[in-house]
Coordinates of C-alpha atoms and ligand atoms in Angstrom, one line a residue:
M1 CA -24.0 84.1 24.2
T2 CA -27.6 83.6 23.0
E3 CA -26.6 84.6 19.5
R4 CA -23.8 82.1 19.5
L5 CA -26.1 79.4 20.7
L6 CA -28.6 80.1 17.9
V7 CA -26.0 79.5 15.2
K8 CA -24.0 76.8 16.8
K9 CA -24.9 73.1 17.0
D10 CA -25.8 71.5 20.4
I11 CA -23.3 68.7 19.9
K12 CA -24.3 66.9 23.0
S13 CA -27.8 66.4 21.7
L14 CA -26.6 64.6 18.6
D15 CA -26.9 60.9 18.9
F16 CA -24.0 58.7 17.9
D17 CA -25.1 58.3 14.2
E18 CA -25.8 62.0 13.9
L19 CA -22.4 62.8 15.3
K20 CA -20.7 60.4 13.0
E21 CA -22.4 61.9 10.0
F22 CA -21.4 65.4 11.2
I23 CA -17.7 64.4 11.8
E24 CA -17.5 62.6 8.4
S25 CA -19.0 65.7 6.7
T26 CA -15.9 67.6 8.0
G27 CA -13.7 65.2 6.1
E28 CA -12.6 63.3 9.3
K29 CA -12.5 59.6 9.8
A30 CA -15.5 57.9 11.5
F31 CA -13.4 56.7 14.5
R32 CA -13.1 60.3 15.6
A33 CA -16.9 60.3 16.2
K34 CA -16.5 57.4 18.7
Q35 CA -13.7 59.3 20.4
V36 CA -15.6 62.6 20.6
Y37 CA -18.8 60.9 21.7
G38 CA -16.8 59.0 24.4
W39 CA -15.3 62.3 25.7
M40 CA -18.8 63.8 26.1
H41 CA -20.9 60.8 27.2
Q42 CA -18.4 58.6 29.0
K43 CA -15.6 60.9 30.3
L44 CA -18.2 63.7 30.7
V45 CA -15.9 66.5 29.7
Q46 CA -17.4 69.9 29.1
S47 CA -14.8 71.5 26.8
F48 CA -13.3 70.6 23.5
D49 CA -9.9 71.5 24.9
D50 CA -10.1 68.5 27.2
M51 CA -10.4 66.0 24.3
S52 CA -6.7 65.3 24.4
N53 CA -6.5 62.6 21.7
I54 CA -8.5 64.7 19.2
P55 CA -6.3 66.7 16.7
K56 CA -6.1 70.4 17.5
S57 CA -7.5 71.2 14.0
L58 CA -10.7 69.1 14.6
R59 CA -11.1 70.6 18.1
G60 CA -10.9 74.1 16.6
R61 CA -13.5 73.2 13.9
L62 CA -15.8 71.7 16.5
S63 CA -15.6 74.7 18.8
E64 CA -16.3 77.0 15.9
E65 CA -19.4 75.1 14.8
C66 CA -20.7 73.6 18.0
F67 CA -21.1 74.2 21.7
I68 CA -21.1 71.7 24.5
E69 CA -24.3 72.2 26.6
S70 CA -23.3 72.6 30.2
T71 CA -25.9 72.1 32.9
R72 CA -24.4 73.6 36.0
I73 CA -25.2 72.6 39.6
T74 CA -25.8 75.8 41.5
G75 CA -27.3 74.4 44.7
K76 CA -27.4 71.1 46.6
Q77 CA -29.3 70.0 49.7
V78 CA -28.8 66.7 51.4
S79 CA -31.6 65.0 53.3
K80 CA -31.0 63.0 56.5
D81 CA -31.7 59.8 54.6
G82 CA -28.8 60.7 52.2
T83 CA -31.0 61.8 49.3
A84 CA -29.6 64.8 47.6
K85 CA -31.5 67.4 45.6
F86 CA -29.6 69.5 43.0
L87 CA -30.5 72.8 41.6
M88 CA -29.5 72.8 37.9
E89 CA -29.0 76.0 36.0
L90 CA -29.6 75.8 32.2
H91 CA -27.8 78.1 29.7
D92 CA -30.7 80.5 29.5
G93 CA -30.9 81.0 33.3
N94 CA -33.9 78.6 33.8
K95 CA -33.5 76.3 36.7
V96 CA -34.8 72.7 37.3
E97 CA -34.2 70.2 40.1
S98 CA -32.8 66.7 40.0
V99 CA -32.6 64.2 42.9
L100 CA -30.0 61.5 43.7
M101 CA -31.3 58.6 45.8
K102 CA -29.0 55.9 47.2
Y103 CA -30.3 52.4 47.5
R104 CA -28.6 49.2 48.4
H105 CA -29.1 48.0 44.8
G106 CA -27.5 51.2 43.3
N107 CA -28.0 54.9 42.8
S108 CA -31.0 56.4 41.1
V109 CA -31.3 59.8 39.6
C110 CA -34.6 61.5 39.2
I111 CA -34.5 64.0 36.4
S112 CA -36.7 66.9 35.1
T113 CA -37.9 66.8 31.5
Q114 CA -39.3 70.3 31.2
A115 CA -38.9 73.6 32.9
G116 CA -42.3 73.8 34.5
C117 CA -45.3 71.7 33.5
R118 CA -48.7 72.4 31.9
M119 CA -50.6 69.4 33.1
G120 CA -52.0 71.2 36.2
C121 CA -52.3 68.2 38.6
R122 CA -53.9 69.9 41.7
F123 CA -51.7 68.2 44.3
C124 CA -48.3 68.8 42.5
A125 CA -45.9 71.7 43.0
S126 CA -44.1 71.3 39.7
T127 CA -47.0 72.6 37.7
V128 CA -47.4 75.9 39.5
G129 CA -46.5 78.6 37.0
G130 CA -47.2 76.4 34.0
L131 CA -44.8 75.3 31.3
I132 CA -41.7 77.4 30.5
R133 CA -40.1 75.2 27.9
N134 CA -39.0 71.7 27.0
L135 CA -35.6 70.5 27.9
T136 CA -33.2 69.2 25.2
P137 CA -31.6 65.8 25.2
S138 CA -28.3 67.4 26.3
E139 CA -30.0 69.1 29.2
M140 CA -31.5 65.9 30.4
L141 CA -28.3 64.0 30.0
G142 CA -26.5 66.9 31.8
Q143 CA -28.5 66.3 34.9
V144 CA -27.3 62.7 35.1
Y145 CA -23.8 63.5 34.1
E146 CA -23.3 66.4 36.5
I147 CA -24.5 64.3 39.4
Q148 CA -22.2 61.5 38.5
R149 CA -19.3 63.7 37.8
T150 CA -19.5 65.9 40.9
T151 CA -20.4 63.1 43.4
G152 CA -18.2 60.4 41.9
E153 CA -21.2 58.1 42.4
R154 CA -22.0 55.7 39.5
V155 CA -25.6 56.1 38.5
S156 CA -27.4 52.9 37.6
N157 CA -31.0 53.9 37.5
V158 CA -32.7 56.9 36.0
I159 CA -36.3 57.9 36.6
L160 CA -38.1 60.5 34.6
M161 CA -40.3 61.7 37.5
G162 CA -38.9 65.2 38.2
I163 CA -40.4 68.4 36.9
G164 CA -42.4 68.1 33.7
E165 CA -44.5 65.6 31.7
P166 CA -42.1 63.5 29.7
L167 CA -44.6 62.6 27.0
D168 CA -45.3 66.3 26.5
N169 CA -41.7 66.6 25.3
Y170 CA -41.8 63.3 23.4
S171 CA -39.1 63.4 20.7
N172 CA -36.4 64.9 23.0
V173 CA -37.3 62.4 25.8
V174 CA -37.1 59.4 23.5
K175 CA -33.8 60.6 22.1
F176 CA -32.5 61.1 25.6
I177 CA -33.4 57.5 26.6
K178 CA -31.7 56.1 23.5
M179 CA -28.6 58.2 24.1
L180 CA -28.5 57.3 27.9
S181 CA -28.6 53.6 27.0
D182 CA -26.1 53.8 24.1
S183 CA -23.1 51.6 24.7
N184 CA -20.9 54.4 23.2
G185 CA -22.1 56.6 26.1
V186 CA -22.9 56.1 29.8
N187 CA -24.7 52.9 28.8
I188 CA -27.4 52.7 31.4
S189 CA -29.6 49.7 30.8
Q190 CA -33.1 50.5 29.5
R191 CA -34.4 48.1 32.1
N192 CA -33.2 50.6 34.7
I193 CA -35.0 53.6 33.2
T194 CA -38.5 54.4 34.4
L195 CA -40.7 57.0 32.7
S196 CA -43.7 58.4 34.6
T197 CA -46.6 59.9 32.7
C198 CA -50.0 61.3 33.6
G199 CA -51.3 59.3 30.6
L200 CA -51.1 61.1 27.3
V201 CA -52.7 58.3 25.3
E202 CA -51.5 58.9 21.8
K203 CA -48.0 59.4 23.0
L204 CA -48.1 56.3 25.2
K205 CA -49.1 54.2 22.1
E206 CA -46.3 55.8 20.1
L207 CA -43.9 54.9 22.9
A208 CA -45.0 51.3 22.8
D209 CA -43.9 51.2 19.1
E210 CA -40.4 52.5 19.9
G211 CA -39.1 49.1 21.0
L212 CA -37.6 50.4 24.2
A213 CA -37.2 48.1 27.2
I214 CA -38.0 50.8 29.8
T215 CA -40.6 50.7 32.6
V216 CA -43.6 52.9 32.2
A217 CA -45.4 54.3 35.2
V218 CA -48.9 55.8 34.7
S219 CA -50.2 58.3 37.3
L220 CA -53.7 57.1 37.8
H221 CA -54.6 58.4 41.3
A222 CA -58.3 57.7 40.9
P223 CA -60.3 54.6 39.9
D224 CA -63.0 56.5 38.0
D225 CA -63.2 59.5 35.7
V226 CA -65.4 61.7 37.8
L227 CA -62.8 61.7 40.6
R228 CA -59.8 61.8 38.3
R229 CA -61.2 64.9 36.6
Q230 CA -61.4 66.7 40.0
I231 CA -57.7 66.2 40.7
M232 CA -56.0 66.0 37.3
P233 CA -57.2 68.3 34.5
V234 CA -55.6 66.0 31.9
A235 CA -58.5 63.5 32.7
E236 CA -60.8 65.9 30.8
R237 CA -58.9 64.8 27.6
Y238 CA -58.5 61.1 28.3
S239 CA -60.8 58.8 30.0
I240 CA -59.5 56.0 32.2
Q241 CA -60.9 53.6 29.6
N242 CA -58.7 55.3 26.9
I243 CA -55.7 55.0 29.2
M244 CA -56.3 51.3 30.0
E245 CA -56.6 50.6 26.3
A246 CA -53.2 52.3 25.6
C247 CA -51.7 50.4 28.6
R248 CA -52.9 47.1 27.2
Y249 CA -51.4 48.0 23.9
Y250 CA -48.1 48.9 25.6
I251 CA -48.0 45.6 27.5
E252 CA -48.8 43.6 24.4
K253 CA -46.2 45.4 22.2
T254 CA -43.4 45.4 24.8
G255 CA -44.1 42.4 27.0
R256 CA -43.4 44.7 29.9
R257 CA -45.6 45.2 32.9
I258 CA -47.0 48.7 33.6
T259 CA -46.8 50.4 37.0
F260 CA -49.7 52.5 38.2
E261 CA -49.0 55.3 40.6
Y262 CA -51.6 56.1 43.1
S263 CA -50.9 59.1 45.3
M264 CA -53.0 58.7 48.4
M265 CA -55.0 61.8 49.5
E266 CA -57.0 61.6 52.7
G267 CA -60.8 61.7 52.2
I268 CA -60.4 62.1 48.4
N269 CA -59.2 58.7 46.9
D270 CA -58.2 56.6 49.9
S271 CA -61.4 54.7 51.0
S272 CA -62.0 50.9 50.8
R273 CA -64.5 51.7 48.1
H274 CA -61.8 53.3 46.0
A275 CA -59.5 50.3 46.6
E276 CA -62.2 47.9 45.5
K277 CA -63.0 49.9 42.4
L278 CA -59.3 50.1 41.5
A279 CA -58.9 46.3 42.0
R280 CA -61.8 45.8 39.6
L281 CA -60.3 48.2 37.0
L282 CA -56.9 46.5 37.1
K283 CA -58.0 42.9 37.3
G284 CA -56.1 40.5 35.0
L285 CA -53.8 43.3 33.8
N286 CA -50.0 42.6 33.9
C287 CA -49.3 45.5 36.3
H288 CA -48.1 46.7 39.6
V289 CA -49.5 49.4 41.8
N290 CA -47.3 51.8 43.6
L291 CA -49.1 53.7 46.4
I292 CA -47.5 57.1 47.1
P293 CA -48.4 58.6 50.5
L294 CA -49.2 62.2 49.5
N295 CA -46.4 64.7 50.1
P296 CA -48.5 67.7 51.0
V297 CA -47.5 70.9 49.2
N298 CA -48.3 74.3 50.5
G299 CA -51.3 75.8 48.6
R300 CA -52.0 72.5 46.7
L301 CA -54.7 69.9 47.2
G302 CA -54.6 67.1 49.7
K303 CA -53.5 65.7 53.0
R304 CA -51.6 62.5 53.6
P305 CA -53.7 59.6 55.1
G306 CA -52.5 57.8 58.2
I307 CA -50.4 54.7 57.6
A308 CA -53.1 52.4 58.8
G309 CA -55.5 53.6 56.1
I310 CA -52.8 53.1 53.4
Q311 CA -52.1 49.6 54.7
Q312 CA -55.8 48.8 54.6
F313 CA -56.0 50.0 51.0
K314 CA -53.0 47.9 50.1
L315 CA -54.6 44.8 51.7
I316 CA -57.7 45.2 49.6
L317 CA -55.6 45.2 46.4
E318 CA -53.6 42.2 47.6
K319 CA -56.8 40.3 48.4
N320 CA -57.8 40.9 44.8
H321 CA -54.4 39.5 43.6
I322 CA -53.0 42.9 42.5
N323 CA -49.3 43.4 43.0
V324 CA -48.8 46.4 45.2
T325 CA -46.1 48.3 47.1
I326 CA -46.0 51.5 49.1
R327 CA -43.4 53.9 47.8
R328 CA -40.5 54.4 50.2
E329 CA -40.3 58.1 51.0
M330 CA -37.0 59.7 50.2
G331 CA -35.9 63.3 50.8
S332 CA -39.1 64.8 52.0
D333 CA -37.3 66.9 54.6
I334 CA -35.6 68.8 51.7
D335 CA -38.7 68.9 49.5
A336 CA -37.2 66.4 47.2
A337 CA -40.0 63.8 47.3
C338 CA -42.6 63.2 44.6
G339 CA -44.5 66.3 43.6
Q340 CA -42.4 68.6 45.6
L341 CA -39.9 69.7 42.9
R342 CA -40.6 73.2 41.6
N343 CA -39.4 75.2 38.7
K344 CA -37.0 78.0 39.7
D345 CA -37.2 80.7 37.1
K346 CA -34.4 83.0 36.1
G347 CA -34.7 85.0 39.3
G348 CA -35.5 82.0 41.4
K349 CA -33.6 81.8 44.7
L350 CA -31.8 78.8 45.9
H351 CA -33.5 76.8 48.5
E352 CA -36.7 78.7 47.8
S353 CA -38.8 75.6 48.4
I354 CA -37.3 75.0 51.9
C355 CA -38.0 78.6 52.9
E356 CA -41.6 78.2 52.0
K357 CA -42.2 75.3 54.3
Ligands
SAH1 N1 -45.5 64.2 34.9 C1 -45.2 62.8 35.3 C2 -44.2 62.8 36.4 C3 -44.7 63.4 37.7 S1 -43.8 63.1 39.2 C4 -46.5 62.2 35.8 O1 -47.5 62.8 35.9 O2 -46.5 61.0 36.0 C5 -44.0 61.4 39.6 C6 -45.3 61.1 40.5 O3 -45.5 61.8 41.6 C7 -46.6 61.2 39.6 O4 -47.3 60.0 39.8 C8 -47.2 62.4 40.3 O5 -48.6 62.4 40.0 C9 -46.9 62.2 41.7 N2 -47.0 63.3 42.5 C10 -47.1 64.6 42.2 N3 -47.3 65.4 43.2 C11 -47.3 64.6 44.3 C12 -47.4 64.9 45.7 N4 -47.5 66.1 46.2 N5 -47.4 63.8 46.5 C13 -47.2 62.6 46.1 N6 -47.1 62.3 44.8 C14 -47.1 63.3 43.9

């Protein structure tokens, strides 16, 4: 299997132009590319045999030279609020998690961008065990497609907030976003795609230059560097000032507002003083603050503050004319909420996270 994968092309990671070029190089007409792309990215088939309007000869050639990446759902848990968490097995046995959330305005899928994560945020479960590897575009697409295919639910929003740091897997993630929003494929509007990052400054600037209409969310979690360094090792590399500068560049280049995520941890970053400092930092910026009540993770930093404290924090931001919302909690009873997704390695057991609770 592995040997085959090494020599064969991952055809589902080819964007439309690359597929067209490849199909034309086999002597076939370009319209075949549109058909093959449609089979994989609209009809979501997983085998060349299912591509019924493709001549047998071309199907044979494709299966000799390429493989269709298949991300398999090997576990599913459903929360009492309807949120479903899926365990996805990749071809090499690594496992990641993805989440389907149903809202009145449509269905959102939260996908993982890496197996593991090397950012080390002290309150997050996904980083325990470090980074195993980057996911390919087809593996990220596979998470959306498999959820859509097996539940029959149309996915309208995709958020890159599962396991991994999206900007640490930059080129695959950007390609994934372009393919996801391609009208030859599932055609999910870029406006309905949100990428969350802990703030890798150079990559954030590079992203601003891509001309994508996505929403970017930056995990800030602290209003000053001293505190941020205590909870997020990445803050040793980038100061809040560096991040703000990159955000201003992003807003200027794209005309889009930035979201700042602020996970609230009792006695750590949740005082009125922190709120006032945050308000001063964000004053005049075209932004939105999303307060996330901490989802405590066994063995990781932090406790969730009471709702009154969170409301008070919100009020201070509002008084300072900062747009702010409290993130609605989804799926915490199945460990599907922010920061609760974990990498399952090759031997990883299903529902492991639930057993640990
Ligand atoms: N690597 C990306 C995506 C992380 S998950 C990033 O850092 O932005 C999405 C959000 O959940 C991030 O803001 C992350 O910091 C936050 N988060 C992580 N663990 C959490 C937890 N236990 N409780 C609440 N939010 C958490």
